[in-house]
Coordinates of C-alpha atoms in Angstrom, one line a residue:
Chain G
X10 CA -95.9 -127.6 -101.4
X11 CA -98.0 -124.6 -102.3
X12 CA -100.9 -123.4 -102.1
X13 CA -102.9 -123.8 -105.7
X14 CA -106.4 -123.4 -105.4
X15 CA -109.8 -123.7 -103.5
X16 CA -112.3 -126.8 -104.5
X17 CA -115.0 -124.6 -103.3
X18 CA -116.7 -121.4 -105.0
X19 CA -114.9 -118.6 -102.3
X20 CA -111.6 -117.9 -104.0
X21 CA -110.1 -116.8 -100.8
X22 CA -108.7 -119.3 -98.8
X23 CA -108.6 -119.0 -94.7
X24 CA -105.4 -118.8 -92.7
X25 CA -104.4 -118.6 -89.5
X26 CA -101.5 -118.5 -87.2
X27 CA -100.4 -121.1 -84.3
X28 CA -97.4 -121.8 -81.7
X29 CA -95.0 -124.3 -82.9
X30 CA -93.9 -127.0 -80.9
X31 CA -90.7 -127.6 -83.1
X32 CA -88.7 -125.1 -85.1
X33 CA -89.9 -125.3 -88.7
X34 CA -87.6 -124.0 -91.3
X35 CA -88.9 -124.7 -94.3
X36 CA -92.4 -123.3 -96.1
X37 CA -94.8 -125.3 -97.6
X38 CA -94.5 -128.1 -95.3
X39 CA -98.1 -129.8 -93.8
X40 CA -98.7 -129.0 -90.1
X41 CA -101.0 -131.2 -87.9
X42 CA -101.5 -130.8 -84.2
X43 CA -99.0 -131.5 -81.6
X44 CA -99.3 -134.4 -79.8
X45 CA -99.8 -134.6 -75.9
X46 CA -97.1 -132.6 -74.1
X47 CA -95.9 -130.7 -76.7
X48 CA -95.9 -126.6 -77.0
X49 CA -97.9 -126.6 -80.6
X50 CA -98.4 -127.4 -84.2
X51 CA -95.6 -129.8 -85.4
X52 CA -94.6 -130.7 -88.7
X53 CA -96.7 -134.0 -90.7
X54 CA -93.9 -137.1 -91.7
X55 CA -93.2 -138.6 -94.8
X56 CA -96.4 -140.8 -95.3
X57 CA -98.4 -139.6 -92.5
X58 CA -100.9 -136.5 -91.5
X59 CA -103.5 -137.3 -89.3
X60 CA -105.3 -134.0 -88.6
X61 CA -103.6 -132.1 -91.1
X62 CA -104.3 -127.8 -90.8
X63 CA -102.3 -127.3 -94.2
X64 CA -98.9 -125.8 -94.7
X65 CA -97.4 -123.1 -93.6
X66 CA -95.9 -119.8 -95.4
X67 CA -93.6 -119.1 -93.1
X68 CA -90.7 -120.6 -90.8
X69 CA -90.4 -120.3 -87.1
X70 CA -87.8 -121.3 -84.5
X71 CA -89.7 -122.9 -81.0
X72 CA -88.1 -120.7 -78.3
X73 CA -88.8 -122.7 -74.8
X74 CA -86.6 -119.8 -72.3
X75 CA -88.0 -117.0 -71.3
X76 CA -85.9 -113.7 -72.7
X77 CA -83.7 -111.3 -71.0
X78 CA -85.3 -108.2 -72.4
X79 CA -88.9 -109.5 -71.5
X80 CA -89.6 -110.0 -75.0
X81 CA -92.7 -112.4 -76.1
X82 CA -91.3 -116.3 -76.5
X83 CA -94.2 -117.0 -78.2
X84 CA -93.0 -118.2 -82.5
X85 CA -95.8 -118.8 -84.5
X86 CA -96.6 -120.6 -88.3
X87 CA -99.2 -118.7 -90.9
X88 CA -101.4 -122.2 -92.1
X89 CA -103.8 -122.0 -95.1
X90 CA -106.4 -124.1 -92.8
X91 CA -108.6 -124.2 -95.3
X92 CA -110.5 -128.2 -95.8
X93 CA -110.6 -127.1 -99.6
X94 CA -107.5 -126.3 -100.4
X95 CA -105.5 -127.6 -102.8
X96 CA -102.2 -128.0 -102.8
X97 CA -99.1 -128.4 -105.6
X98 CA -96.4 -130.3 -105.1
X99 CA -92.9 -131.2 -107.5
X100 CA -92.0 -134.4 -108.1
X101 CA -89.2 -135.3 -107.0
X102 CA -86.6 -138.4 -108.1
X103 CA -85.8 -139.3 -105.2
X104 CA -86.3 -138.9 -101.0
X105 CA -84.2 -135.3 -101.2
X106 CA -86.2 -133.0 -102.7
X107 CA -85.1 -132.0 -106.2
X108 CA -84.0 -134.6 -107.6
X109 CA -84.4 -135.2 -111.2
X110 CA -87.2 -137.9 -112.1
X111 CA -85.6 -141.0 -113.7
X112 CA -85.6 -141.8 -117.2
X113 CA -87.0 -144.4 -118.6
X114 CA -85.8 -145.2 -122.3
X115 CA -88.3 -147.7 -124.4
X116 CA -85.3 -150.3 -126.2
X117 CA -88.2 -152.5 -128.1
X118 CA -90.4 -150.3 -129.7
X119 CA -94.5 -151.1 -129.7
X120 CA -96.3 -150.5 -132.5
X121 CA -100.2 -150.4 -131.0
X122 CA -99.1 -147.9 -128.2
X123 CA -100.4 -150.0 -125.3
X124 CA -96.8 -151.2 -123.9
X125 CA -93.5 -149.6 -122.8
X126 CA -90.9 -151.7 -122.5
X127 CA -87.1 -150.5 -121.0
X128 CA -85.4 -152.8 -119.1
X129 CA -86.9 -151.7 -115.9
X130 CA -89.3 -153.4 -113.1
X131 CA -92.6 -151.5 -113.2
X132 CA -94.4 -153.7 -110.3
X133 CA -94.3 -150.8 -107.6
X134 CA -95.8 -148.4 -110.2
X135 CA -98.7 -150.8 -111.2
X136 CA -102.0 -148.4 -111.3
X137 CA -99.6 -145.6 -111.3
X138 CA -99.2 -143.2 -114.3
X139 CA -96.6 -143.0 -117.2
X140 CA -96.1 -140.1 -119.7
X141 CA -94.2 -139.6 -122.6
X142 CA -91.0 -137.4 -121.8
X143 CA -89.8 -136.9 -125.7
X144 CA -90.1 -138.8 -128.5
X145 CA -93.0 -139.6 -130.3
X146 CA -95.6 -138.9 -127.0
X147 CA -93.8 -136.2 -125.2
X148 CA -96.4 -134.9 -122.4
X149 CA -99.3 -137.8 -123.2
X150 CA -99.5 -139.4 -120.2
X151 CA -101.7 -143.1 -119.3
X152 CA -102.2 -145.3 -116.5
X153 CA -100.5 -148.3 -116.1
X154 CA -102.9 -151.1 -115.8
X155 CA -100.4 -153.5 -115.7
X156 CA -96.8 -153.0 -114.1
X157 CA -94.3 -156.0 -114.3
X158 CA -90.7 -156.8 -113.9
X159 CA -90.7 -156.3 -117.8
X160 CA -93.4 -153.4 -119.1
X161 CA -95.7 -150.9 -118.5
X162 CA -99.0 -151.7 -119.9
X163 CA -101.7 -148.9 -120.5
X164 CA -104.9 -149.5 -121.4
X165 CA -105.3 -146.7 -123.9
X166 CA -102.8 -146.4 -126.8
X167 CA -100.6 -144.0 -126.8
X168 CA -101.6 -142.3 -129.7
X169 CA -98.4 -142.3 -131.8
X170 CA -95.9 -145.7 -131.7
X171 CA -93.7 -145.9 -129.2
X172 CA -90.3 -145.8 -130.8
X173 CA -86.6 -147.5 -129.9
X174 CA -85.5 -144.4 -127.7
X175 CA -88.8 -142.2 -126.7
X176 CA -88.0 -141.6 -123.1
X177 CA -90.9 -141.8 -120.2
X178 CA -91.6 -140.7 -116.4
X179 CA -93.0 -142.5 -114.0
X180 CA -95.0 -141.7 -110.8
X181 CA -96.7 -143.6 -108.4
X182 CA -100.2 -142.6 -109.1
X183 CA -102.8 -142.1 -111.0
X184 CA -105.3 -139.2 -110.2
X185 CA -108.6 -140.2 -109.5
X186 CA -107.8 -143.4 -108.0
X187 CA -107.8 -143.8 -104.4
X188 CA -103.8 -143.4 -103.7
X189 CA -102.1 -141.5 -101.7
X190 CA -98.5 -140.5 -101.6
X191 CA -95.1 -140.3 -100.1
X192 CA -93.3 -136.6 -99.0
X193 CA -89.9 -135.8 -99.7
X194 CA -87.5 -135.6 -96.7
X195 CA -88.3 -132.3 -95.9
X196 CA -92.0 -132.6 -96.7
X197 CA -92.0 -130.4 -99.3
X198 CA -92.2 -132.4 -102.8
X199 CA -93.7 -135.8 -103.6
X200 CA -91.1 -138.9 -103.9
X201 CA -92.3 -140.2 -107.3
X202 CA -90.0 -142.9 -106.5
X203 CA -92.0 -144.2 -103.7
X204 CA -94.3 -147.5 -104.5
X205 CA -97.8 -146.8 -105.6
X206 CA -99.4 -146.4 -101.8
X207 CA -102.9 -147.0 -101.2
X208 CA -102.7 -146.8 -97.1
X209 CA -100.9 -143.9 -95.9
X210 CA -104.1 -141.6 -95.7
X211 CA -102.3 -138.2 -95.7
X212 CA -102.8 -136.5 -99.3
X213 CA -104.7 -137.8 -102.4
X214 CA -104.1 -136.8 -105.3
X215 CA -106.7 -135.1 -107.8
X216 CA -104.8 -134.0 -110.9
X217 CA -101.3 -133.5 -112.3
X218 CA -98.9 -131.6 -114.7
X219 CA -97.2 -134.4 -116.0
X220 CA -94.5 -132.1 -118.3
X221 CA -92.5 -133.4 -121.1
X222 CA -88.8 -132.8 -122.4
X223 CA -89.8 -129.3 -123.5
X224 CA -91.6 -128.1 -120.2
X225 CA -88.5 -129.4 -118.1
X226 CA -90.7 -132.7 -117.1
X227 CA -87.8 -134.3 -114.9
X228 CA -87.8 -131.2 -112.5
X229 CA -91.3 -129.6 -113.4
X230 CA -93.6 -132.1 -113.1
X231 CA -96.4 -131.7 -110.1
X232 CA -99.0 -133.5 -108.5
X233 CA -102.2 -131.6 -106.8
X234 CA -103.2 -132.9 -103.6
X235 CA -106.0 -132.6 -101.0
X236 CA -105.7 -133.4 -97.3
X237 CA -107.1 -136.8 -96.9
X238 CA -107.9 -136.3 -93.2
X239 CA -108.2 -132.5 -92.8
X240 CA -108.6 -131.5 -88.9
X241 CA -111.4 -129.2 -89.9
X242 CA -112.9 -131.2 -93.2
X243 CA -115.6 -134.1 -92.8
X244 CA -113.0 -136.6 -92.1
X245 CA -111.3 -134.3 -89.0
Chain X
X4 CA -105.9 -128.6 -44.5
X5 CA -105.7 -129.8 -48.1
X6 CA -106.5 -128.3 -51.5
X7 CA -107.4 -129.9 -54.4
X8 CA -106.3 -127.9 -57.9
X9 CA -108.3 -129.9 -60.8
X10 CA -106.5 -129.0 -64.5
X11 CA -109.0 -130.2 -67.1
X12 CA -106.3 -131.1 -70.0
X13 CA -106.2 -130.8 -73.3
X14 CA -106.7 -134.6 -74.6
X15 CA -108.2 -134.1 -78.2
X16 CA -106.3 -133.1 -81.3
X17 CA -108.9 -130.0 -81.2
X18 CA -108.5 -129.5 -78.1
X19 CA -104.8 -129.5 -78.5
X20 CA -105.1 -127.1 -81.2
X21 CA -107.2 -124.5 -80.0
X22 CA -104.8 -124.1 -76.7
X23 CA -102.0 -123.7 -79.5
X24 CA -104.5 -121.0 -81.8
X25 CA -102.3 -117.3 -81.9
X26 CA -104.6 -114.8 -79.8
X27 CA -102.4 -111.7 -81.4
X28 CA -101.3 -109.1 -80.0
X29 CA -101.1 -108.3 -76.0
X30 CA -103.4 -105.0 -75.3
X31 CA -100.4 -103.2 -73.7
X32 CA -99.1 -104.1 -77.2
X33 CA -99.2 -101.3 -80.2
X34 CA -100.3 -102.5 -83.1
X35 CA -97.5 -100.8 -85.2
X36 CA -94.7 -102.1 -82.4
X37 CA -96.0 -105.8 -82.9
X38 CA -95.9 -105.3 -86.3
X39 CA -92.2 -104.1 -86.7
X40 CA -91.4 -107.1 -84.1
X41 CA -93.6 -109.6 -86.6
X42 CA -91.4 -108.5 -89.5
X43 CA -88.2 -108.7 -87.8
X44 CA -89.1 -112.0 -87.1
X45 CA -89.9 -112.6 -91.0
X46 CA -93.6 -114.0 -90.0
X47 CA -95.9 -113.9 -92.8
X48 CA -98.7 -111.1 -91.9
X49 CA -102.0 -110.5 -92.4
X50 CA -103.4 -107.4 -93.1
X51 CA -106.7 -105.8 -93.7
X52 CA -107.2 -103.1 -96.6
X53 CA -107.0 -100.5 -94.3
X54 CA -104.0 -101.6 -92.2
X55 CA -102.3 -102.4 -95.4
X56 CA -102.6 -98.8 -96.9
X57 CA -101.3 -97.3 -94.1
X58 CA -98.0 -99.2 -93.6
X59 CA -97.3 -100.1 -97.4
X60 CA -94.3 -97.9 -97.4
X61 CA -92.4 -99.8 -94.1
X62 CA -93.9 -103.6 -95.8
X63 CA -92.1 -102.4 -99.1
X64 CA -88.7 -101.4 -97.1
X65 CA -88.8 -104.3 -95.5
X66 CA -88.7 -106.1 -98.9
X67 CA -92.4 -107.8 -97.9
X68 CA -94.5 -108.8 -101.1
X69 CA -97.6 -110.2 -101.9
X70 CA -97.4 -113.8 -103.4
X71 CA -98.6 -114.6 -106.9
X72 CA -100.2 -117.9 -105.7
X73 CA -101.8 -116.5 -102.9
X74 CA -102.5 -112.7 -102.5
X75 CA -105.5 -112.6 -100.2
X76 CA -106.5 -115.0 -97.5
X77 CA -109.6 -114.9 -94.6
X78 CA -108.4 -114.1 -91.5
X79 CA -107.7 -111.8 -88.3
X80 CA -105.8 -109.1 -89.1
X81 CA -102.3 -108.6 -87.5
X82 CA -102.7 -105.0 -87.0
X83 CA -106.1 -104.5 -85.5
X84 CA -106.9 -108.0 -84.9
X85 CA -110.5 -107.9 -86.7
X86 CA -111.7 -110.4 -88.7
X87 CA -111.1 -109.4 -92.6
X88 CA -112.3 -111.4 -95.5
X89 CA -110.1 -110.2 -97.8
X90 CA -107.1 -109.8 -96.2
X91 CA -103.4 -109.0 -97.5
X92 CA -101.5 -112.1 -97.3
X93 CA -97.7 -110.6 -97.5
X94 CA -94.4 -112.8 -97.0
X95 CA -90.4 -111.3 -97.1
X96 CA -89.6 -111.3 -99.8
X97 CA -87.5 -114.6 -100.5
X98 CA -90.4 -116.2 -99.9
X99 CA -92.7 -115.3 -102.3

């Protein structure tokens, strides 16, 4: 994830460096406390981060044995700590990060723009959101008020027909709504696969790029998220 | 004769955390050697505007950038360990 913006008026976020208490080798990844007994910040998980600082902007390997040349064991993380930040994170397909986002073809056709049909089971992405990836809607994107083993239904049209062949994306929320989501394996990207959560507590999201065919939507799109439970925000 | 040694422990996630919080560099420490160790290491630094003027030249041979996304930051500066609220927030440069 990376660091977008600040929900606040400053435009300068705060940051500040800690001892790890694991090796951490990738950037952008949310760091919370470490627990009882360990040397430092550790890395979040998947659906949970309790406490959350932010993410980091840089790696760091824990060293635990003190050095031959007398050198300074101590490996730090730079965190943006700050309670407002907000933070943008890719979609991905999948659990690995990068993965394309599935298509979703429409094979019925709907001529008032309220449901996509394709074949597909929409229950885990009811209250979710669903955009147009080409087609007649590319970029438009709606919630799905209704997700079945048969359709997506949004309550307001999309406002062309959706055709035999127009393509959509799927994710698993719906900005505003009181959802949270679940991290890539290496907690760097949102799995839009993942079912529409409302208990994990870890990052909410507030707004979205949902990108169509000509904005490279199945690799391109992004969430924005705030720390649901920031260790220094009202809820820490 | 006995000696009782009472640790008070860290038991809060705060608590935790603030034992964990970088204190920067040692006294005995020059600022420019912990620098040129910090960027060996391929840490992410924070610099005040002064600090930053003066070392430009070694940050840009050691391929160290600002990010588009993040430029400046609030923070304690690596160099002379002051507080600066508009920082330099630099990263190597594969990073950024």
């Amino acid at each position: 994830m990376r660091f977008a913006y600040l929900l606040s008026s400053n435009s300068t976020p705060w940051a500040m460096k800690y001892q790890v208490g694991e090796s951490i080798a990738d950037v952008g990844v949310p760091i919370i406390p470490g627990g009882s007994g360990e040397e430092g910040v550790t890395k979040a998980t998947t659906t949970a981060a309790a406490n959350c600082l932010g993410c980091n902007e840089d790696t760091a390997t824990i060293v635990t044995t003190q050095q031959t040349d007398n050198s300074d064991p101590e490996r730090t993380v730079s965190v943006i700590v700050d309670p407002n930040a907000v933070w943008e994170a890719t979609l991905s397909g999948g659990a690995t990060s990068g993965t394309a986002l599935t298509l979703y073809e429409e094979n019925t056709g709907n001529t008032d723009g309220l449901i996509v049909t394709t074949g597909a089971d929409f229950s885990n992405f009811d209250e979710g959101a669903i955009w147009g990836f080409d087609g007649n809607n590319p970029g438009i994107a709606r919630k799905i008020i209704t997700g079945d083993a048969t359709n997506a239904d949004v309550g307001i049209p999309f406002p062309n027909d959706i055709a035999i062949g127009d393509n959509f994306l799927i994710a698993p929320f719906w900005p505003s709504e009181v959802q949270y989501v679940q991290l890539t394996s290496d907690l760097t990207q949102v799995d839009a696969s993942a079912a529409v959560d409302t208990n994990n507590n870890n990052f909410i999201p507030i707004d979205a790029k949902f990108r169509g065919q000509g904005d490279d939507g199945r690799t391109k799109s992004a969430v924005l998220l705030v720390a649901a439970d920031h260790m220094f925000g009202h809820g820490g | 004769m006995t000696a009782t040694i009472t640790l008070e422990k860290n038991r809060t996630p705060r608590q935790r955390l603030a034992a964990s919080a970088y204190q920067g560099r040692h006294a005995a420490v020059t600022a420019g050697s912990h620098l040129f160790d910090l960027m060996a290491l391929g840490k992410a630094l924070i610099l005040c505007p002064d600090a930053y003027r003066k070392l430009k030249p070694e940050l840009q041979r050691h391929g160290y950038q600002q990010k588009p996304n993040l430029p400046r930051v609030r923070g304690k500066c690596d160099a002379t360990k002051q507080f600066a609220p508009n920082a330099y927030f630099l990263v190597k440069g594969e990073a950024a």
